[in-house]
Coordinates of C-alpha atoms in Angstrom, one line a residue:
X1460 CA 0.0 0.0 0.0
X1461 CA 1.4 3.5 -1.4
X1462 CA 1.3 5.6 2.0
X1463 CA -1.7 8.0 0.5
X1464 CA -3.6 5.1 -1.2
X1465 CA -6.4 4.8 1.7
X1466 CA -7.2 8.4 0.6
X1467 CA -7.5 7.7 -2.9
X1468 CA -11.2 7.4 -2.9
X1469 CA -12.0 10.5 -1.1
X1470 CA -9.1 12.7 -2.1
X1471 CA -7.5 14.4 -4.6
X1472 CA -4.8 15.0 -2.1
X1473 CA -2.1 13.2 -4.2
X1474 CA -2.6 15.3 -7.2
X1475 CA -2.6 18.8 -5.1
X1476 CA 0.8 17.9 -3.5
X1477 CA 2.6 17.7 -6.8
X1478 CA 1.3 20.4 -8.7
X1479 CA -1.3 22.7 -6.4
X1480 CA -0.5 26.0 -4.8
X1481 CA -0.2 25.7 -1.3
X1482 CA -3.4 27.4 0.1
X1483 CA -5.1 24.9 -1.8
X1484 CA -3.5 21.7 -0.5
X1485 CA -4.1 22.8 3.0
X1486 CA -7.6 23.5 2.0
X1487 CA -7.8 19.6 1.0
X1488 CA -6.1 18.6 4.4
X1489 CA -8.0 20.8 6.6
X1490 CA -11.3 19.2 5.1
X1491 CA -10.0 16.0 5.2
X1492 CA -9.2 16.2 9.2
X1493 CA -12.9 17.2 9.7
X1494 CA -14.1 13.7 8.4
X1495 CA -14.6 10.5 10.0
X1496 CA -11.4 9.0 9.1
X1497 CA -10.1 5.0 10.1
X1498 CA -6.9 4.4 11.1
X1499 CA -5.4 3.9 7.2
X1500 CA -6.9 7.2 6.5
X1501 CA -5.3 8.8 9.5
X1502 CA -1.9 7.6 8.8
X1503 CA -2.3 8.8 5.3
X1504 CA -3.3 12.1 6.4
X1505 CA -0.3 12.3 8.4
X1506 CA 1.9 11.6 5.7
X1507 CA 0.1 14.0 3.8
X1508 CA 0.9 17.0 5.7
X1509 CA 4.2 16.0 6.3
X1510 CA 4.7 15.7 2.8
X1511 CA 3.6 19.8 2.3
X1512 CA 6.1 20.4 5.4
X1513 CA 8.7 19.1 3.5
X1514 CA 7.8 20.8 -0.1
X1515 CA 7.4 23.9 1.8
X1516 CA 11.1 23.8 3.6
X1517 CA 9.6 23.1 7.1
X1518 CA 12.1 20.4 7.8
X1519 CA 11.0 20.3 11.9
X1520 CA 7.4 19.6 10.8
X1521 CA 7.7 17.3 7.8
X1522 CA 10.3 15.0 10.2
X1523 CA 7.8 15.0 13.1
X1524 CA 4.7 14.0 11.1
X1525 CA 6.1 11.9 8.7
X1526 CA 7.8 9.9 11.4
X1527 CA 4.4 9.9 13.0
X1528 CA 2.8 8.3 9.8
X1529 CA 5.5 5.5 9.5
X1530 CA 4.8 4.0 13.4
X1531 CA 0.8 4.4 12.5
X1532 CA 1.2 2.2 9.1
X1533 CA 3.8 -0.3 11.0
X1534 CA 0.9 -0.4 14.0
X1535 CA -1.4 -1.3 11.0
X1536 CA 1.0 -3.7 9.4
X1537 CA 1.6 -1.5 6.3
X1538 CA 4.4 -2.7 5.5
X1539 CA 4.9 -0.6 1.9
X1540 CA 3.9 2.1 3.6
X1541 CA 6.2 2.2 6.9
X1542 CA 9.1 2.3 4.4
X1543 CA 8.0 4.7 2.2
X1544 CA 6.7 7.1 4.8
X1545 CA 10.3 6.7 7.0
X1546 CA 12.2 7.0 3.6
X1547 CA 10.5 10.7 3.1
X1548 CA 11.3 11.5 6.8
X1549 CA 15.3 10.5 6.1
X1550 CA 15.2 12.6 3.0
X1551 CA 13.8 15.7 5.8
X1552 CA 16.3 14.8 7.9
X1553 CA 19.2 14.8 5.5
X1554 CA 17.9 18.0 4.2
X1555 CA 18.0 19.9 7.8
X1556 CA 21.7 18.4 8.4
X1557 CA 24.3 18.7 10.1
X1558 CA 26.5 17.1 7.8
X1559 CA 26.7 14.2 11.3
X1560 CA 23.2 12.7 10.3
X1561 CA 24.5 11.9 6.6
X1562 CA 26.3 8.6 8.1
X1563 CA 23.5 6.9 10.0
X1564 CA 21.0 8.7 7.0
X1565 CA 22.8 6.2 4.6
X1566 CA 22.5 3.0 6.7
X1567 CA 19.4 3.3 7.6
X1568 CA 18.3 4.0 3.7
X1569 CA 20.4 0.6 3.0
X1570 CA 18.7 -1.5 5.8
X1571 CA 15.2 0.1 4.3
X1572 CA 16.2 -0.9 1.0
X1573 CA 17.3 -4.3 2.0
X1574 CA 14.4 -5.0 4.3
X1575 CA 12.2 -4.1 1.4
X1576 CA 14.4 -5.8 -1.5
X1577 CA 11.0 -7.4 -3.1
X1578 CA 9.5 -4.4 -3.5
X1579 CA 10.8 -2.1 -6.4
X1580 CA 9.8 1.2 -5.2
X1581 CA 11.2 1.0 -1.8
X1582 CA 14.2 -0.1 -3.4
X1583 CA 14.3 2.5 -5.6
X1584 CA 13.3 5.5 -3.1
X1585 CA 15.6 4.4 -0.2
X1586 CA 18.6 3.8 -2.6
X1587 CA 17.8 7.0 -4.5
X1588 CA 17.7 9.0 -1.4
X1589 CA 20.8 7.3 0.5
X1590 CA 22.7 8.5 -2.9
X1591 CA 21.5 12.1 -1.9
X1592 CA 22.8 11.6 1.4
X1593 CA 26.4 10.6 -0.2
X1594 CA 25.9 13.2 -2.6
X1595 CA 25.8 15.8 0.1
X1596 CA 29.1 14.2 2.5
X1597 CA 31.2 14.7 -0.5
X1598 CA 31.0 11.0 -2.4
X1599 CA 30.2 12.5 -6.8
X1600 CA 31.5 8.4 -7.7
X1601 CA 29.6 7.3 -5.2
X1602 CA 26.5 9.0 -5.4
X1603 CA 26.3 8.3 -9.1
X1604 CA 26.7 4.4 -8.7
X1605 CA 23.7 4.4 -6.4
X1606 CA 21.5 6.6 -8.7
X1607 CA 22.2 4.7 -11.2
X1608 CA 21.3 1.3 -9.1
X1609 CA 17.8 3.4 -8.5
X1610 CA 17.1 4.3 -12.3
X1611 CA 17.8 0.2 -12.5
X1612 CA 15.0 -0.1 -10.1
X1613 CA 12.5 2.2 -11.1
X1614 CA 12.7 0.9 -14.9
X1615 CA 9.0 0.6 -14.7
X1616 CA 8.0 3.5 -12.1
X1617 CA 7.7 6.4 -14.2
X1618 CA 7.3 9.2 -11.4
X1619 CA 10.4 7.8 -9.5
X1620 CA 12.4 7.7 -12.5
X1621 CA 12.0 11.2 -13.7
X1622 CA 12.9 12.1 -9.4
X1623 CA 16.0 10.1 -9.7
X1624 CA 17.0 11.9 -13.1
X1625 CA 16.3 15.2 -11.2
X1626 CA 19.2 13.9 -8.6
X1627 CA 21.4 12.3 -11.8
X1628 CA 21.4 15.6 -13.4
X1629 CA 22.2 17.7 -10.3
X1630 CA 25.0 15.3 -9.6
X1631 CA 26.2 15.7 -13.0
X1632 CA 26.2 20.1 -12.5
X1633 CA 28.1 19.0 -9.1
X1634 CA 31.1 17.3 -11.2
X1635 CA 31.5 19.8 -14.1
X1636 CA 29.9 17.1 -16.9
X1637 CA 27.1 20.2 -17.7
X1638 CA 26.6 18.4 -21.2
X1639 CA 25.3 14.9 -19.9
X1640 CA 23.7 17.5 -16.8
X1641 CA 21.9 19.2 -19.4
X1642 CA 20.5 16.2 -21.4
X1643 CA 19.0 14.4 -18.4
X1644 CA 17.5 17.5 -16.7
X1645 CA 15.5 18.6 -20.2
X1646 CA 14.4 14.3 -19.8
X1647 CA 13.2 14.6 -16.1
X1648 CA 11.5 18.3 -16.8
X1649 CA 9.6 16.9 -19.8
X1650 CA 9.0 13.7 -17.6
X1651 CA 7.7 15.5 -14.5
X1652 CA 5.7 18.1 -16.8
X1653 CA 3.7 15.1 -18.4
X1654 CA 3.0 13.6 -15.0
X1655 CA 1.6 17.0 -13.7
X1656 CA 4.9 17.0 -11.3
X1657 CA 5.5 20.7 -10.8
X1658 CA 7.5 20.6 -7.8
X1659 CA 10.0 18.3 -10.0
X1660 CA 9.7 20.2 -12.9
X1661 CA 10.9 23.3 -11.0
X1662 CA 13.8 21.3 -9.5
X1663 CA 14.9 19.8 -13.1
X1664 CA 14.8 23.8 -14.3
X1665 CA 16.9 25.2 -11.6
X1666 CA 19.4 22.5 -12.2
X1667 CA 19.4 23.7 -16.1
X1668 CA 20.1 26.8 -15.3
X1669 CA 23.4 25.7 -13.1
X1670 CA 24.3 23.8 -16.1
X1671 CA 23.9 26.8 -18.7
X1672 CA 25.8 28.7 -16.1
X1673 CA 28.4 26.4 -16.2
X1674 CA 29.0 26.5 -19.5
X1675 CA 28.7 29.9 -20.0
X1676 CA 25.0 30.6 -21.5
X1677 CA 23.7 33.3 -18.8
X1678 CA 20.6 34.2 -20.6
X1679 CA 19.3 30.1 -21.0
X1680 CA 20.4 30.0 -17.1
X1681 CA 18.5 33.3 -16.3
X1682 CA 15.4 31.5 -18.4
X1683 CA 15.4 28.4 -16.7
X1684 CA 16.3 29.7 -13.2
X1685 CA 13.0 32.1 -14.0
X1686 CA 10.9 28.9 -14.3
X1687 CA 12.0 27.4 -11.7
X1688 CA 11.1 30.2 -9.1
X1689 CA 7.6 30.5 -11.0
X1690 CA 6.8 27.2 -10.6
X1691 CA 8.5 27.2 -7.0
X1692 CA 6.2 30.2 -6.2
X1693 CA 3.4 28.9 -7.3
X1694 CA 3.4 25.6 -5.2
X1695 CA 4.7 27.4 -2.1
X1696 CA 8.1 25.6 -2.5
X1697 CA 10.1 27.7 -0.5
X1698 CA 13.8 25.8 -0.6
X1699 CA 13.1 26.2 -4.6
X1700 CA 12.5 29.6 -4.6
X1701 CA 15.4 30.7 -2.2
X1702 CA 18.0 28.7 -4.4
X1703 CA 15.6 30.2 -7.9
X1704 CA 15.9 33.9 -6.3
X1705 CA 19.9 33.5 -4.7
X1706 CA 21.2 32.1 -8.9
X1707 CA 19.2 34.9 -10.8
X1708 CA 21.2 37.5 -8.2
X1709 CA 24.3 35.5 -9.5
X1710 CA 23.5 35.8 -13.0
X1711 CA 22.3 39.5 -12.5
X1712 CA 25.9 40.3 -11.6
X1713 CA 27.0 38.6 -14.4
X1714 CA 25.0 40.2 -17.0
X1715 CA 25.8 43.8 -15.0
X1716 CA 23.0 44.1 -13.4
X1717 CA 23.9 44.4 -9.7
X1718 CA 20.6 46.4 -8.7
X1719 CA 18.7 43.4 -10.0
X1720 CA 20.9 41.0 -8.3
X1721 CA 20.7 43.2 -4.5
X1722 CA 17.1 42.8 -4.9
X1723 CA 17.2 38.8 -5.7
X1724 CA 19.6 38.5 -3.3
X1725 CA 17.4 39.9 -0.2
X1726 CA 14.4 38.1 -1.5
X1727 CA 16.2 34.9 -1.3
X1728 CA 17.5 35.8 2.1
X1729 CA 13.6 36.8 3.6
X1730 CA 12.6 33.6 2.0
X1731 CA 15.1 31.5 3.4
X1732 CA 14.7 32.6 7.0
X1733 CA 11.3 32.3 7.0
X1734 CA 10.9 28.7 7.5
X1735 CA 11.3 26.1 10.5
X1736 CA 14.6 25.6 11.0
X1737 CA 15.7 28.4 8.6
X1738 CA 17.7 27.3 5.1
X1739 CA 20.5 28.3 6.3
X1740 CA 23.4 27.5 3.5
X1741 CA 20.3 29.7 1.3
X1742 CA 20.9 32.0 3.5
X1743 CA 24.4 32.8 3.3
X1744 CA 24.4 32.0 -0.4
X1745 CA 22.1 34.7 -0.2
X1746 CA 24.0 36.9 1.7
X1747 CA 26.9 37.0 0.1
X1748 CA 25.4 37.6 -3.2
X1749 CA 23.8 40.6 -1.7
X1750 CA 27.6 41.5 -1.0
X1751 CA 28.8 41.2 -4.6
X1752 CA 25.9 43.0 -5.7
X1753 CA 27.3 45.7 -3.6
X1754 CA 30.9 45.9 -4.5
X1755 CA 29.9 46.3 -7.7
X1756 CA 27.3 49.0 -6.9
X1757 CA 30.1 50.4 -4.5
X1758 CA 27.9 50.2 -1.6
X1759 CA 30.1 50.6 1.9
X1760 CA 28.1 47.7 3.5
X1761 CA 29.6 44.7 0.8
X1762 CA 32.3 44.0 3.6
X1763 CA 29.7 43.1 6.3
X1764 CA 27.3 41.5 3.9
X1765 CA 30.3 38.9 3.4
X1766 CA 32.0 38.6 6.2
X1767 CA 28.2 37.4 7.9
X1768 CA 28.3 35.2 5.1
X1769 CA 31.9 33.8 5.5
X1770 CA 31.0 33.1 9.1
X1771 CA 27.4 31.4 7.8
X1772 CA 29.4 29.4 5.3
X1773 CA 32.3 28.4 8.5
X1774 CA 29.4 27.4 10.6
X1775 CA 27.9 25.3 8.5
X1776 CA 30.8 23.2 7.1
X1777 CA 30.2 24.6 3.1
X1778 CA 34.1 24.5 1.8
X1779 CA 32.7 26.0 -1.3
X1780 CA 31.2 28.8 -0.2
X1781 CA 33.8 29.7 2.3
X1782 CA 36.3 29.4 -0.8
X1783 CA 33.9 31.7 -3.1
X1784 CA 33.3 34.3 -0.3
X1785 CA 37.0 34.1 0.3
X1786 CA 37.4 35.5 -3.7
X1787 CA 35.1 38.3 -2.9
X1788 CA 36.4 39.6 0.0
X1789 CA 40.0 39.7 -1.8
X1790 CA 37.8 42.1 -4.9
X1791 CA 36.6 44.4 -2.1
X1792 CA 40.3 44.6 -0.3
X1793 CA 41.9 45.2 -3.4
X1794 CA 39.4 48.1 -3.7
X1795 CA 40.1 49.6 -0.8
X1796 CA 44.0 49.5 -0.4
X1797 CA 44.3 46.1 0.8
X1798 CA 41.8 45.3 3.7
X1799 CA 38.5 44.9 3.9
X1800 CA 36.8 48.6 5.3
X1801 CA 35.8 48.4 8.9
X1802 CA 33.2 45.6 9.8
X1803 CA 30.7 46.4 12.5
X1804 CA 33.1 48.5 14.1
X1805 CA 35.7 46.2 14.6
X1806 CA 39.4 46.0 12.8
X1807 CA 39.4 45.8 9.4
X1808 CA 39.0 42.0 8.1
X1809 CA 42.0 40.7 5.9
X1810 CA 41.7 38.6 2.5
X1811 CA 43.9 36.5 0.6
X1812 CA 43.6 35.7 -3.0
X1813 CA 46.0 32.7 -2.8
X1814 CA 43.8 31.3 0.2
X1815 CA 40.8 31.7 -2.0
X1816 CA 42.9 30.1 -5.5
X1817 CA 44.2 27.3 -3.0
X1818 CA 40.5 26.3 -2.2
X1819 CA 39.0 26.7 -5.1
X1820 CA 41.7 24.4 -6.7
X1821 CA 41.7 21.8 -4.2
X1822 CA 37.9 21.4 -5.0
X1823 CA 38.3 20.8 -8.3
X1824 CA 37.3 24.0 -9.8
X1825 CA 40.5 25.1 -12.0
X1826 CA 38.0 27.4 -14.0
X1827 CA 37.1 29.8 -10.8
X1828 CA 40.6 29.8 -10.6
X1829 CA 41.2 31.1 -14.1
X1830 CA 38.4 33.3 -13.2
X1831 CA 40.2 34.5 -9.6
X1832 CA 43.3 34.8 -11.6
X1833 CA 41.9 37.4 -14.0
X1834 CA 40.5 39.6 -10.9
X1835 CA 43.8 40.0 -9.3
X1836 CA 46.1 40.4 -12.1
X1837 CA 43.3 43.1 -13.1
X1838 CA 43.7 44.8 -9.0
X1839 CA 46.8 44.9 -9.6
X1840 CA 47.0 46.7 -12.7
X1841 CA 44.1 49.2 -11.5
X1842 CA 46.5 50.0 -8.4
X1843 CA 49.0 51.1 -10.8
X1844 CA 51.5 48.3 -10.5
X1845 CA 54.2 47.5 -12.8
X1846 CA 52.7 45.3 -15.8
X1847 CA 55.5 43.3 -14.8
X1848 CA 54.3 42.1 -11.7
X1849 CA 50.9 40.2 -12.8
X1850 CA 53.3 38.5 -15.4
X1851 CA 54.0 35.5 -12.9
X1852 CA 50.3 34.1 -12.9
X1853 CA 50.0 34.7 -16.9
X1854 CA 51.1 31.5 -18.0
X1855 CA 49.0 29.7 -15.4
X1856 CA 46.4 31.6 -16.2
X1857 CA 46.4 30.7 -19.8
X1858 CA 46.5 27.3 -19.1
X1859 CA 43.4 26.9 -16.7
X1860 CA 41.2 29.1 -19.5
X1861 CA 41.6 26.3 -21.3
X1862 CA 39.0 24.8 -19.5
X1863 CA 35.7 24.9 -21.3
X1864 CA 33.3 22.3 -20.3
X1865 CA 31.4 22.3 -22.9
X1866 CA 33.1 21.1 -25.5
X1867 CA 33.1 17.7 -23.8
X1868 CA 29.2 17.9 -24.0
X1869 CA 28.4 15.8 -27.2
X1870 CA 30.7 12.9 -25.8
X1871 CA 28.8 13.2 -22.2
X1872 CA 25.4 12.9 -23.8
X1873 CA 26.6 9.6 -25.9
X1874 CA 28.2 8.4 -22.6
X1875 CA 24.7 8.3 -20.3
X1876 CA 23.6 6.2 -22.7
X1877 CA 26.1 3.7 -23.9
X1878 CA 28.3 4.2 -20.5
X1879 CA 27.1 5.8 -17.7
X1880 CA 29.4 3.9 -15.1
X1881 CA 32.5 5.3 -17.3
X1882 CA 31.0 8.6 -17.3
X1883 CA 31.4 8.7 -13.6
X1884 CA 34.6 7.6 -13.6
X1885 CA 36.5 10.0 -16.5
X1886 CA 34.2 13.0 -14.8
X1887 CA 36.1 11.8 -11.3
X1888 CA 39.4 11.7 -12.7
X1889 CA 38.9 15.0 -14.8
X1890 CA 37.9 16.5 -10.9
X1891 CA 40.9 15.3 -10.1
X1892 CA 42.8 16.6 -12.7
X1893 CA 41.5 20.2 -12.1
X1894 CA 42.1 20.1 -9.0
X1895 CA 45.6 19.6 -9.4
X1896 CA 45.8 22.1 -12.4
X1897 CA 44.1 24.7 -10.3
X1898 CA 46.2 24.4 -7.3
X1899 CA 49.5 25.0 -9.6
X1900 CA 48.0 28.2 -10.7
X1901 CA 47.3 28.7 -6.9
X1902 CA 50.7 28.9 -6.4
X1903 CA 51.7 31.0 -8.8
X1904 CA 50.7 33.5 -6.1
X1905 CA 51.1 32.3 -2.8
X1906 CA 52.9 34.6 -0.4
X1907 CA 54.7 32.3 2.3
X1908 CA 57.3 29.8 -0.3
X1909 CA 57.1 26.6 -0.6
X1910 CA 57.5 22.8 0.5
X1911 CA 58.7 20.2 -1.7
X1912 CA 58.9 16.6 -1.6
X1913 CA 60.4 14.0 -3.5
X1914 CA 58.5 10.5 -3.1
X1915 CA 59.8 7.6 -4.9
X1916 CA 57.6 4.6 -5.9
X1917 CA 57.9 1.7 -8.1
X1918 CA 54.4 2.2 -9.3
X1919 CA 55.1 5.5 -10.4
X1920 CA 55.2 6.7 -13.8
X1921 CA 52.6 3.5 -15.3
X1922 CA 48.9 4.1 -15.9
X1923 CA 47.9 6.7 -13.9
X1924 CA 49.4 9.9 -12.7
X1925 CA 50.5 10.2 -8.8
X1926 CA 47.9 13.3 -8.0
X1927 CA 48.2 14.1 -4.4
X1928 CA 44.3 12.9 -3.2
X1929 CA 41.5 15.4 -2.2
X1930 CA 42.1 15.7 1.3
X1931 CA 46.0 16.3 0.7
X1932 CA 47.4 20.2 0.6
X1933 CA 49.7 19.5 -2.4
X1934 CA 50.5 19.3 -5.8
X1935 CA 51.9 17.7 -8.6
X1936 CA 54.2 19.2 -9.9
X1937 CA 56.4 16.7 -12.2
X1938 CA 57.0 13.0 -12.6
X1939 CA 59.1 10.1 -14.2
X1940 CA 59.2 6.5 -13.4
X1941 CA 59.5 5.6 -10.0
X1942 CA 59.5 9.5 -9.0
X1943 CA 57.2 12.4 -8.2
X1944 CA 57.5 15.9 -6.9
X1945 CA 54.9 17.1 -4.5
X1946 CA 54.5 20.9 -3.9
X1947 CA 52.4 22.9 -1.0
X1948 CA 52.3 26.3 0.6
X1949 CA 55.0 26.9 3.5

């Protein structure tokens, strides 16, 4: 038994939480608690408002009543149910955080799974939403093995399938392969438009719009990204719209528009605070949008706008973030003799371009660091320094502009079908790659020296290179059989 099935007959309740504004579906609940429901119907109506608590962002709710639906269906023996309904509660709880809960998240979703291996949908739900939990600690090769052991499961589930391509897709924005991101989003949107899914046809949009960003296309990303916030707005999905409102302020300042982009920006922020817990990553995604909405528009508050979100981004464990809000607070130094201006009354707040290229690199995003590269030799030129001195990064920053992801698109597109395990793999070691080729840029203008090593190894020098591994501060820097040369900051 689907957890809303005993409400089938009485209800439209299943079409009104995909596609129905919000008023609307709590109209449908609120007359549904005023009838004489049995014990089926109660547990469904649990599930039912737990399931518009978690379209709507309001994590505490959707965990508490969902939770509350799975122990009525297992007191009534339900067993399809009790999975399904405990499943959705996971997915609230991975989507609240901390990053702590993603471990125990995954096992429980792989004992669900297991538990209900005869039964495809819990199969495919529980292993589709254990690979967002990896998705979110950090896993891409992971992440994609599982979704693609869920699209394997829901081969005959339509509505689960074009969810799972939803996740494949952002996955696919995650690891740079925008081409093969692109393909499978316009699949799930036409997917969840034909099954009257609006709340996943927004999703698949926004996630277009990242891709078109990534490969450069800002007025596709700015058409999709408007989409998505319509059709978030209009269901009263308030994680969509925040995310919607927080890339159009990003692609604002893009297209020169930082007046547009301080307006997104604050309306992503109100929107993101308003719900139970707040979105808090939205938040300071938010927030420091607002703040290079402001540089640009030369507005005196840019430096506490970031540092608020810096401290956002610290608190809540986003490497990305802190690396990007890093790169802005080095623009609005630069612009003001070499420190941030005063924050809040307290000493002015110092930035570091190599901190920001280092972190930036060791996530794999060489391109940001062609991009970072670009605004300081640009500083430095607009302080009036010798032409001389920005010469030390040029060659570096020739090579990461190399870097155009979408000239690997065709390829990606033939790979999800004919390969999609391989595509995982060559996106991987292309992250990889980047990552190594951004933090040698990196160092073209770090401060402090640096270290070197010399590690020998037989198996150096055969298939693959030796790239120092995510979590290790250094580069390669050259190699021949049987040695290597790591470099890192002093």
């Amino acid at each position: 038994m689907l957890p809303l099935e005993p409400l089938q007959d009485r209800s439209t309740i299943t079409r009104l939480l995909k596609g129905a504004a919000a008023p609307e579906v709590r109209s449908e609940l609120d007359r549904l608690a005023g009838l004489s429901l049995d014990g089926h119907g109660q547990a469904a109506l649990g599930f039912a408002k737990g399931a518009l608590a978690l379209r709507e962002g309001a994590l505490d709710a959707a965990i508490a009543d969902l939770s509350a639906a799975a122990g009525a269906f297992e007191r009534l023996g339900e067993k399809q149910a009790r999975l399904l309904s405990r499943c959705e509660a996971i997915l609230a709880e991975v989507r609240r955080g901390p990053r702590a809960v993603f471990a125990n998240a995954i096992a429980e979703l792989s004992a669900i799974g297991r538990e209900g291996s005869d039964d495809a949908r819990v199969v495919a739900v529980a292993t589709h939403y254990a690979a967002t939990a990896t998705r979110m600690s950090g896993d891409a090769v992971g992440t994609a093995k599982m979704l693609l052991a869920a699209l394997e499961a829901a081969e005959n589930l339509l509505d689960e399938r074009a969810k799972i391509l939803n996740s494949l897709g952002t996955l696919y924005v995650v690891m740079g392969a925008f081409g093969a991101a692109e393909s499978v989003l316009e699949h799930a949107a036409e997917l969840h438009h034909q099954l009257g899914d609006a709340v996943g046809e927004a999703i698949a949009n926004g996630q277009l719009g990242a891709a078109a960003m990534g490969m450069g296309d800002l007025e596709r990303a700015r058409r999709c990204l408007q989409k998505q916030e319509w059709l978030s707005s209009r269901v009263g999905d308030t994680f969509g719209r925040a995310r919607a409102l927080t890339f159009l302020a990003d692609v604002a300042i893009d297209l020169g528009r930082p007046d547009d982009a301080l307006t997104f920006a604050k309306m992503a922020r109100e929107l993101a605070s308003s719900t139970s817990p707040p979105l808090r990553m939205w938040i300071a995604y938010a927030t420091r949008a607002a703040g290079r909405a402001m540089i640009d528009l030369g507005d005196g508050g840019a430096g506490t706008e970031l540092v608020a979100a810096r401290e956002l981004f610290s608190a809540i464990g986003n490497p990305l973030g802190s690396a990007l809000t890093e790169w802005d607070l080095a623009r609005l130094a630069a612009r003001s003799g070499g420190e941030v201006p005063h924050v809040s009354g307290e000493r002015p707040v110092a930035a570091s371009w190599s901190k920001a290229a280092w972190s930036l690199a060791s996530l794999g995003l060489a391109p940001r660091v062609a991009q970072l590269l670009r605004d300081q030799r640009q500083a430095l030129l607009e302080s009036g320094a010798s032409p001389e001195l920005p010469r030390a990064s040029e060659a570096a920053l020739g090579a990461v502009s190399q870097l155009a992801p979408h000239l690997a698109s065709l390829h990606e597109v033939e790979m999800i079908y004919d390969a999609p395990d391989e595509l995982s793999t060559i996106a991987s070691r292309r992250t990889a790659a980047q990552r190594n080729l951004g933090r040698l840029a990196a160092l073209s203008i770090i401060e402090t020296g640096l270290y070197m090593a010399v590690i020998a190894s037989k198996s150096i020098g055969g298939g693959g290179r030796a790239l120092p591994p995510a979590r290790a501060s250094a580069a390669l820097a050259g190699e021949v059989p049987g040695f290597c040369v790591w470099v890192w900051p002093a």
